[in-house]
Short mmCIF file of C-alpha atoms and ligand atoms in Angstrom, two decimals:
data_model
loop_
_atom_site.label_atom_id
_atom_site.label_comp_id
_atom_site.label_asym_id
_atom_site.label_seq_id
_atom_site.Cartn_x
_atom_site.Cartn_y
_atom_site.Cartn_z
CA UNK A 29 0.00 0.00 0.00
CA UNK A 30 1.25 3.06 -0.99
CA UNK A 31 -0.52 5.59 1.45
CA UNK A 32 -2.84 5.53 4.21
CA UNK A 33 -5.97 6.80 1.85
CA UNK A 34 -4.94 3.99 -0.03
CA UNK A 35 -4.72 1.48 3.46
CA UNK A 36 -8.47 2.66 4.27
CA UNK A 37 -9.55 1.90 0.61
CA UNK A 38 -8.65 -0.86 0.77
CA UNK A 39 -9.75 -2.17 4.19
CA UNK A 40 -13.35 -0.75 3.55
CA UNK A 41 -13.44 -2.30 0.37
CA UNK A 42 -12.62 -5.87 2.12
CA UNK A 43 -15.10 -5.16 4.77
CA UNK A 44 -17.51 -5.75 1.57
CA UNK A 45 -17.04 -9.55 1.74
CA UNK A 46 -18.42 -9.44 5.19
CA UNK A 47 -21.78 -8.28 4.38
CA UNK A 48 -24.31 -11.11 4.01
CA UNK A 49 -25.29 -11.68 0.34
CA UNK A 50 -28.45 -9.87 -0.32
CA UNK A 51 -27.27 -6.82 1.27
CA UNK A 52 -24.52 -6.41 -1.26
CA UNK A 53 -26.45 -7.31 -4.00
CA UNK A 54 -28.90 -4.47 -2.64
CA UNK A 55 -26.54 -2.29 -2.88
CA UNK A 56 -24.76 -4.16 -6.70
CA UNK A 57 -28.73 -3.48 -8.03
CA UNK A 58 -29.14 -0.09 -6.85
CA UNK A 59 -26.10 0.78 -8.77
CA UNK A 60 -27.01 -0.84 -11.30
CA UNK A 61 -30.09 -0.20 -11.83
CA UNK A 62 -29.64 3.75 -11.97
CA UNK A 63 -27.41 3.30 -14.72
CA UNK A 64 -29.60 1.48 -16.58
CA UNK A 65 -32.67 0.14 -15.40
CA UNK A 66 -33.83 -3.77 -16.08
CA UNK A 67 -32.02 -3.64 -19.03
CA UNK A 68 -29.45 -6.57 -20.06
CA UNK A 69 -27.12 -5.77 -22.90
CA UNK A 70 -26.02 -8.83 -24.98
CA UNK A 71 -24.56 -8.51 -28.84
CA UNK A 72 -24.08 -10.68 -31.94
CA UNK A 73 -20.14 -12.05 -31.99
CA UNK A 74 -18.15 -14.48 -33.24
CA UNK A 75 -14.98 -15.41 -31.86
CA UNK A 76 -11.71 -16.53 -34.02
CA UNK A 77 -8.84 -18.16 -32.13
CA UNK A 78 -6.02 -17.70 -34.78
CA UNK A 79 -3.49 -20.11 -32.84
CA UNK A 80 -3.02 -22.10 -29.91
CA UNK A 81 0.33 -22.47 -30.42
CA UNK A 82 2.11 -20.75 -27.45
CA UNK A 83 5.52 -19.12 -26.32
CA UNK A 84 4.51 -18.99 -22.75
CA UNK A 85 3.23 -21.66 -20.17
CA UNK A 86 0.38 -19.91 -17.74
CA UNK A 87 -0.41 -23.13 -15.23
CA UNK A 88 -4.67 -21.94 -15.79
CA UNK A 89 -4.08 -22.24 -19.58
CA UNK A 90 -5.69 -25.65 -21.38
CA UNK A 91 -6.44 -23.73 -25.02
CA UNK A 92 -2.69 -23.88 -25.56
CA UNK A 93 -1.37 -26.69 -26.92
CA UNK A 94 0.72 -28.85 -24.37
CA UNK A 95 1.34 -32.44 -23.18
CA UNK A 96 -2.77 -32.27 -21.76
CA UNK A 97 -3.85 -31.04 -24.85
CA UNK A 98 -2.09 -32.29 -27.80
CA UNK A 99 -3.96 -30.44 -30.62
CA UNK A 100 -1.53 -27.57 -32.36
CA UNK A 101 -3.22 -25.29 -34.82
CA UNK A 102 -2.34 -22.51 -36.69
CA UNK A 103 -4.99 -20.84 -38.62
CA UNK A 104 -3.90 -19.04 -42.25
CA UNK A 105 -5.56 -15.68 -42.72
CA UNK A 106 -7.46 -17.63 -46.01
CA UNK A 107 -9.21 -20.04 -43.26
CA UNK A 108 -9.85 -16.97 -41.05
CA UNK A 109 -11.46 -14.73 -43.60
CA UNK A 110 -13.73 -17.89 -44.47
CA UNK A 111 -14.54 -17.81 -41.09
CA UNK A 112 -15.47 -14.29 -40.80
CA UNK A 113 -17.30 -14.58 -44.03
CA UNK A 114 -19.48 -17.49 -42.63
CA UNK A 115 -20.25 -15.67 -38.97
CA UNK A 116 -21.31 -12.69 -40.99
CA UNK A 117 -23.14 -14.22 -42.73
CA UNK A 118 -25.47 -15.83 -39.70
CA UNK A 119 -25.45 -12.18 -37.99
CA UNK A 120 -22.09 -11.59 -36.39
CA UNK A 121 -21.39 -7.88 -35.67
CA UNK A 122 -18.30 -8.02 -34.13
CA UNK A 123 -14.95 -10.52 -34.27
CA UNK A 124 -13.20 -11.25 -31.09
CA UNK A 125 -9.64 -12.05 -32.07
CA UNK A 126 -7.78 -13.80 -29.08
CA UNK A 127 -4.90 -16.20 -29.32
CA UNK A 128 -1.78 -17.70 -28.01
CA UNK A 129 1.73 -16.23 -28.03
CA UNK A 130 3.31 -17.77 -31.62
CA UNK A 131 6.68 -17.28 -32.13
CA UNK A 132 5.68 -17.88 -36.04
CA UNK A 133 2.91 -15.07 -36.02
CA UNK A 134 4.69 -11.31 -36.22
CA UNK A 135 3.31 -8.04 -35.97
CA UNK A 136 3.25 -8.31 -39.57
CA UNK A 137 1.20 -11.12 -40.24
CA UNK A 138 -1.19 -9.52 -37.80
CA UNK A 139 -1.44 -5.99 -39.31
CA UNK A 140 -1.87 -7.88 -42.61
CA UNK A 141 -4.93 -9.70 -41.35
CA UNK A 142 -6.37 -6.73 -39.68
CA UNK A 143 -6.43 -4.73 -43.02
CA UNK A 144 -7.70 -7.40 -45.12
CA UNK A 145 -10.36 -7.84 -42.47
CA UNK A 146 -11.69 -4.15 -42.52
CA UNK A 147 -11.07 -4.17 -46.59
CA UNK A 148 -13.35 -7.42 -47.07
CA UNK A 149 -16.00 -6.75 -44.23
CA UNK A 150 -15.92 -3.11 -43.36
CA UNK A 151 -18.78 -2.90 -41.50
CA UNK A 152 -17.52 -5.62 -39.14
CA UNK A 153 -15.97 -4.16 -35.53
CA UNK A 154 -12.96 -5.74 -34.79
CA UNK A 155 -11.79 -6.73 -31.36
CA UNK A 156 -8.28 -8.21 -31.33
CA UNK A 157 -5.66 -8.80 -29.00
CA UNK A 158 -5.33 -8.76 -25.60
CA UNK A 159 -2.55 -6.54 -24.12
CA UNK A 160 -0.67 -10.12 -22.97
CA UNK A 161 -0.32 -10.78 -26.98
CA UNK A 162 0.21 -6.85 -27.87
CA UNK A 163 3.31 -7.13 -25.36
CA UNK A 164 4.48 -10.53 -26.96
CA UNK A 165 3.91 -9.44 -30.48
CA UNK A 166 5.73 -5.58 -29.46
CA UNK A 167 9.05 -7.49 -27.98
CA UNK A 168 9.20 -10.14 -30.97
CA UNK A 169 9.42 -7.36 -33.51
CA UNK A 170 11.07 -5.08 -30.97
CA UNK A 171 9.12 -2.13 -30.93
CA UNK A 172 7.80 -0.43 -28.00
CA UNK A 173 3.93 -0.93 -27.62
CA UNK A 174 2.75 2.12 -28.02
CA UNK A 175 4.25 1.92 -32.06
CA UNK A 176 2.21 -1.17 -32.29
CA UNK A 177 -0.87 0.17 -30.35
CA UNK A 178 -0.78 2.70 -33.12
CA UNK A 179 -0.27 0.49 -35.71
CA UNK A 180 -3.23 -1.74 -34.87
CA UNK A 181 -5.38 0.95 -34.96
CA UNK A 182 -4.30 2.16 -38.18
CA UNK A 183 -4.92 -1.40 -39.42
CA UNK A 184 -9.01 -1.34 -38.33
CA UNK A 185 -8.59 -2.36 -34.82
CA UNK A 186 -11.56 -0.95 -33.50
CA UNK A 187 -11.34 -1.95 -29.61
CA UNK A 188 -9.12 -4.19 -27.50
CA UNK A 189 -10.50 -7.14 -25.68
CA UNK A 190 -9.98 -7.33 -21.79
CA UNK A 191 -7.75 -10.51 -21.25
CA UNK A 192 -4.87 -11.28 -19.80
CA UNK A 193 -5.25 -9.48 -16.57
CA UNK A 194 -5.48 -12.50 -14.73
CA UNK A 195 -4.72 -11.50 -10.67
CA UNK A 196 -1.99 -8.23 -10.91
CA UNK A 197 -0.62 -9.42 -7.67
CA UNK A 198 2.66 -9.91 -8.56
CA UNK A 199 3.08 -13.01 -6.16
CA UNK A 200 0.23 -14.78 -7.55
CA UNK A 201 0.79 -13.94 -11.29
CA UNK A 202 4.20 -15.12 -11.11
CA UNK A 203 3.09 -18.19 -9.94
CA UNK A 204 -0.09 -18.89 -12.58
CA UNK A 205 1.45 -17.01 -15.72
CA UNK A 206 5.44 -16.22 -15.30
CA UNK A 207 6.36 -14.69 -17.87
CA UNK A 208 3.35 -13.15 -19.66
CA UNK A 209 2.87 -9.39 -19.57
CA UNK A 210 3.27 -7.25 -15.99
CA UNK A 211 0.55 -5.93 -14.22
CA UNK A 212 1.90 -2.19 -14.44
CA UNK A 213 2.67 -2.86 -18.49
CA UNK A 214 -0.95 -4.32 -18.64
CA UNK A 215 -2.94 -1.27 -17.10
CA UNK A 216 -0.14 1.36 -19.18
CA UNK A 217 -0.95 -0.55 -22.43
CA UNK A 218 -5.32 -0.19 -21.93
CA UNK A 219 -3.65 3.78 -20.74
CA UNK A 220 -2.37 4.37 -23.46
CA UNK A 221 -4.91 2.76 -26.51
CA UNK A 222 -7.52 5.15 -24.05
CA UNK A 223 -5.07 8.01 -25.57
CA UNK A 224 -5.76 6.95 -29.01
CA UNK A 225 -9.78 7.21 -28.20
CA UNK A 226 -10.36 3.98 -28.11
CA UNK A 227 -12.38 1.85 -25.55
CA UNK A 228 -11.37 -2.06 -24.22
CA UNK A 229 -11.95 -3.78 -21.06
CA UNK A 230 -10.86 -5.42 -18.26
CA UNK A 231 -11.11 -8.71 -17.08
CA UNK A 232 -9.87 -11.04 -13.69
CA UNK A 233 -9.63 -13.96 -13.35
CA UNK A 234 -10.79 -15.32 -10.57
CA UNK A 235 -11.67 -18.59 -8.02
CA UNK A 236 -8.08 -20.10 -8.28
CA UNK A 237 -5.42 -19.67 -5.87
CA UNK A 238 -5.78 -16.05 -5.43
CA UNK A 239 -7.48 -14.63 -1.95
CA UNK A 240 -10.16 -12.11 -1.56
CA UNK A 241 -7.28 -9.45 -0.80
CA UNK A 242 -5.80 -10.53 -4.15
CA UNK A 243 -8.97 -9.77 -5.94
CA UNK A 244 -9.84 -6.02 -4.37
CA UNK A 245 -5.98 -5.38 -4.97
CA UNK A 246 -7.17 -5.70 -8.88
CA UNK A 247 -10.35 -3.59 -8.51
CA UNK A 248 -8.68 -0.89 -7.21
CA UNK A 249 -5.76 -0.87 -9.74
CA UNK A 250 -8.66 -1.16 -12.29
CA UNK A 251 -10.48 1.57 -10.33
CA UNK A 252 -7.65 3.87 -10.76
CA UNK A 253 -6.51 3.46 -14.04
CA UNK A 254 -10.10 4.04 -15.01
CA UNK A 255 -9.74 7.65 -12.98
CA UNK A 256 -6.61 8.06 -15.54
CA UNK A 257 -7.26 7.21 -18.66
CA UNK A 258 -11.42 6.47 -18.76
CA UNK A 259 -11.70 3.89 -21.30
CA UNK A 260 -12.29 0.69 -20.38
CA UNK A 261 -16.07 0.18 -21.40
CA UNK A 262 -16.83 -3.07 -19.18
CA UNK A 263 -15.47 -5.20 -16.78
CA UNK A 264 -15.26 -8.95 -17.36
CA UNK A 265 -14.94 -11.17 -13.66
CA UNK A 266 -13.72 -14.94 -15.57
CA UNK A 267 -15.06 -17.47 -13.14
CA UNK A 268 -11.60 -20.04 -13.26
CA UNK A 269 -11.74 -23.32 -15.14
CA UNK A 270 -10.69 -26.27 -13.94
CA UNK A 271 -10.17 -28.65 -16.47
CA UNK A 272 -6.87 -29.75 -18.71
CA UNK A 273 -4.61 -27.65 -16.65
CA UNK A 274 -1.57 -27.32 -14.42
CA UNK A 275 -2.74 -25.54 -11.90
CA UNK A 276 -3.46 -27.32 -8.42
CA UNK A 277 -6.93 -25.77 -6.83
CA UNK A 278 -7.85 -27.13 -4.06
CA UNK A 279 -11.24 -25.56 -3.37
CA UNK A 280 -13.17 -23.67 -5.76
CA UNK A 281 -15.66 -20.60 -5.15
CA UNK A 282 -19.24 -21.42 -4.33
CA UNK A 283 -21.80 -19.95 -6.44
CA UNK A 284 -22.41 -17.27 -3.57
CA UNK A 285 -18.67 -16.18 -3.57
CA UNK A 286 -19.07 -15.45 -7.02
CA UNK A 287 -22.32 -13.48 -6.93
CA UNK A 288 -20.30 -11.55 -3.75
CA UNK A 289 -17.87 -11.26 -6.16
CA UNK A 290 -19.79 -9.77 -9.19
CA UNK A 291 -21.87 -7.58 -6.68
CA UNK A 292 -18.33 -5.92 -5.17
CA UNK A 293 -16.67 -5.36 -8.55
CA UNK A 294 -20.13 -3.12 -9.29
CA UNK A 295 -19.83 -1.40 -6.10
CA UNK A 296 -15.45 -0.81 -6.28
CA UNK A 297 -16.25 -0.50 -9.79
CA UNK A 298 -18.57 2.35 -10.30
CA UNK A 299 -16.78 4.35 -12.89
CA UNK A 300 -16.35 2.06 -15.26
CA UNK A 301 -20.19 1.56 -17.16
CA UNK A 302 -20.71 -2.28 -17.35
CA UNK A 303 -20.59 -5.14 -15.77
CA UNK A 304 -20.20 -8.45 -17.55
CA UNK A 305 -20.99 -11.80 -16.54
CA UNK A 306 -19.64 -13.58 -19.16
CA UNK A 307 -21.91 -16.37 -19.44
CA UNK A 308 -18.69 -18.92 -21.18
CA UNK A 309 -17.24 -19.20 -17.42
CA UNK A 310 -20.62 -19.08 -15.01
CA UNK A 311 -22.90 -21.17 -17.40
CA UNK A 312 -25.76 -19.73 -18.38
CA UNK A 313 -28.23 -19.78 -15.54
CA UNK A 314 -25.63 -18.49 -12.96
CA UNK A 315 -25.01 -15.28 -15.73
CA UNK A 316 -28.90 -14.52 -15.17
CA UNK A 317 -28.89 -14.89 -11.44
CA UNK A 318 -25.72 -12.13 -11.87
CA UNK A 319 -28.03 -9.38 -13.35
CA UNK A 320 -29.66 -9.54 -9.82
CA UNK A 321 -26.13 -8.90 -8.31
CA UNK A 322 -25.01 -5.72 -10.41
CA UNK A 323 -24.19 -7.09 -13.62
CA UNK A 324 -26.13 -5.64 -16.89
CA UNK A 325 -24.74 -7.53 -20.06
CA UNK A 326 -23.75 -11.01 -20.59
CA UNK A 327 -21.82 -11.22 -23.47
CA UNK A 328 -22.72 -12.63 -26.73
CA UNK A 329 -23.45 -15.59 -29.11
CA UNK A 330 -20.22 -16.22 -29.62
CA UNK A 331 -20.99 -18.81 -32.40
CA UNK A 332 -17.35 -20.56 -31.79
CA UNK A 333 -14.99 -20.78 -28.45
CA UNK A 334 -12.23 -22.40 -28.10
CA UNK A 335 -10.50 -20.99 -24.85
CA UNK A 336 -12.77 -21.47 -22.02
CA UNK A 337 -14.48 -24.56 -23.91
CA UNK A 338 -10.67 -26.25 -23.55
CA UNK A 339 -10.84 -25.75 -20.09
CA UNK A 340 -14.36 -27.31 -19.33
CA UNK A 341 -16.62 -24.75 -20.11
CA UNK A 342 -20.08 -25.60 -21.98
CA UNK A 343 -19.33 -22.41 -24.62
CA UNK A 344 -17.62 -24.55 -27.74
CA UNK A 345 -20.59 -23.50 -30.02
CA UNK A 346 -22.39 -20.10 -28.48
CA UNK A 347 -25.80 -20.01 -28.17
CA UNK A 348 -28.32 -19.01 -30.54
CA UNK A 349 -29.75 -15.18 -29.90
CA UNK A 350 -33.28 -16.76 -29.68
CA UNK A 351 -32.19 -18.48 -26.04
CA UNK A 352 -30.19 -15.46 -25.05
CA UNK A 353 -33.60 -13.15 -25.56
CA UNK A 354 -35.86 -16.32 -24.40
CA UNK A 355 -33.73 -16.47 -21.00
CA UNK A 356 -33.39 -12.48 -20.02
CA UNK A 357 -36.82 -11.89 -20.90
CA UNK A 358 -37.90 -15.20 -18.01
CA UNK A 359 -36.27 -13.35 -15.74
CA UNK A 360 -37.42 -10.73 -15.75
CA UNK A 361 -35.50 -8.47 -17.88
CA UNK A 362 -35.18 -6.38 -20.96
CA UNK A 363 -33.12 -8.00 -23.45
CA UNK A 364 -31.48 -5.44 -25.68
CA UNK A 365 -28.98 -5.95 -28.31
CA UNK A 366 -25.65 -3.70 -28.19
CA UNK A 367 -22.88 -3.04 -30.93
CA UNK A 368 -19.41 -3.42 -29.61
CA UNK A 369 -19.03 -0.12 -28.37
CA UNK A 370 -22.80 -0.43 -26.12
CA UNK A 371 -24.67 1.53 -28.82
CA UNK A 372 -28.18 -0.02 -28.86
CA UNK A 373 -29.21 -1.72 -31.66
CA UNK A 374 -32.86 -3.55 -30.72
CA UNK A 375 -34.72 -3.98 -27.38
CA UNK A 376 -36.78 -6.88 -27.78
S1 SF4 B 648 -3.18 -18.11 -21.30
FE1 SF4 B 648 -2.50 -17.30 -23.29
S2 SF4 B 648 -0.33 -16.82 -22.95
FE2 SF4 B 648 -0.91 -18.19 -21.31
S3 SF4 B 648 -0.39 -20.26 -22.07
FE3 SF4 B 648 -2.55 -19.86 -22.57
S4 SF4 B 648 -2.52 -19.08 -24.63
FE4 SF4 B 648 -0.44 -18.88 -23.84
#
């Protein structure tokens, strides 16, 4: 801790996790619902995973290919823009391009794929890289990152995706993901694609070996790089997965630790506008329940996954809009489809 304003932040923020459950999702729904009512954003995406061939060995990981999952792939930008053409075809809005550090895949390659993208589908919003693979891809071609932040946008990048984050506790990140991107280089990349005027988000991952102290530490460095540079657009808490993997977790968070969870990241996390429960990690019925606890927005169709779905997740093949509007509206809330960027599109 830096200061003592900083000491008390963070105690009162811990004293959160006392409360009982219903009082902080009170409080998560208040929030919540002033900003913007009984409304639950959702949006038409399609995610492309160009590689799971990886440089780096993060103990959570089982999308790259190791000795638990013995199934390398490299994607070519033909197969990619085939894939593109096909989710566009069925509705996708947006791609979500996310994929492993490969030694084989430079900046080059990347820009290349990012042009031809925006010169074959220019209506499409691209999403790509997380600031873990915008530090990989910086050091392989040895530039700093803010050359390639400003490359990527000059390429059609439209926003950055919010993974890689993990835990910033330096203890615990060096022992799930040694070697992959810094905490402070994490925040200073989303700092400085804010500059730009661009948006992203933020994720943590979360329900591993990390504490509750380990996860508040992250709000509040979110919190305050928010305060900085103001453009992160939602935050994303990814409920750990345990399959295929090297990391040993012993006991994994009850469904009522991650609703606490959800509810304090609303509370800690007021200045940044959404909340996502991304329903790939909590399973559908447990991303419902969230709106309840101070999320508004559950993600997408997602049409294809191939992270979380490695790693035991029921998300391989999205789900179709239909069930997404079919299970909002049975709860009690107004579905409404969002761009990339939150801009409604339909309230149905
Ligand atoms: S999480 Fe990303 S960087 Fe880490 S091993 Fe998996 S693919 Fe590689």
């Amino acid at each position: 801790m830096a200061n003592n304003n900083e000491f008390l932040e963070f105690n009162n923020a811990m004293k959160l996790y006392e409360l009982d459950i219903f009082t902080l999702g009170k409080m998560a729904d208040e929030i919540r619902q002033k900003k913007f009512g009984k409304k639950v954003f959702f949006n038409s995406n399609r995610h492309i995973n160009p590689t799971n061939e990886c440089a780096d060995i993060c103990k959570f990981c089982g999308f790259s290919a190791h000795r638990k999952n013995k199934n390398p792939y490299t994607l070519s930008q033909e197969e990619i823009f085939k894939e593109a053409q096909k989710a566009i075809e069925i509705g996708a809005l947006e791609l979500h391009i996310v994929g492993a550090h490969n030694p084989k895949l430079d900046l080059k390659w990347y820009l290349e794929l990012f042009s031809n993208l925006k010169a074959k589908f220019p209506q499409i919003h691209l999403k790509a890289l997380t600031a873990a693979e915008v530090n990989y891809i910086s050091k392989l071609a040895n530039k700093s990152y803010q050359e390639v932040l400003e490359l990527m946008a000059e390429s059609g990048v439209d926003s950055m995706p919010g993974g890689g984050a993990e835990i910033f506790d330096e203890k615990i990140r060096d022992y799930i993901c040694k070697g992959k991107v810094d905490s402070k280089t994490w925040l200073d990349i989303h700092g400085y694609w804010h500059t730009l005027g661009k948006k992203s988000n933020a994720t943590m991952l979360f329900g591993h070996v990390e504490s509750r102290e380990h996860r508040i530490d992250h709000l509040l460095r979110l919190q305050k790089q928010q305060e900085k540079s103001g453009g992160f657009n939602a935050f994303i808490p990814l409920v750990y997965q345990k399959e295929n993997n090297f990391l040993k977790v012993e006991k994994f968070p009850s469904g009522q630790e991650i609703l606490k969870t959800l509810a304090i990241s609303r509370i800690i996390l007021e200045n940044i506008p959404h909340i996502k429960a991304y329903w790939a990690t909590l399973g559908m019925n447990l991303a419902i329940v969230a709106q309840e606890f101070g999320a508004d927005d559950i993600d997408g169709t997602i049409q294809k996954e191939a992270i979380q779905s490695a790693s035991g997740s029921k998300s391989a093949n999205g789900i179709l809009k239909e069930e997404i509007i079919s299970q909002i509206k049975d709860a009690g809330f107004i579905p409404v489809e969002r761009d990339s960027l939150y801009n409604e599109i339909q309230t149905y």
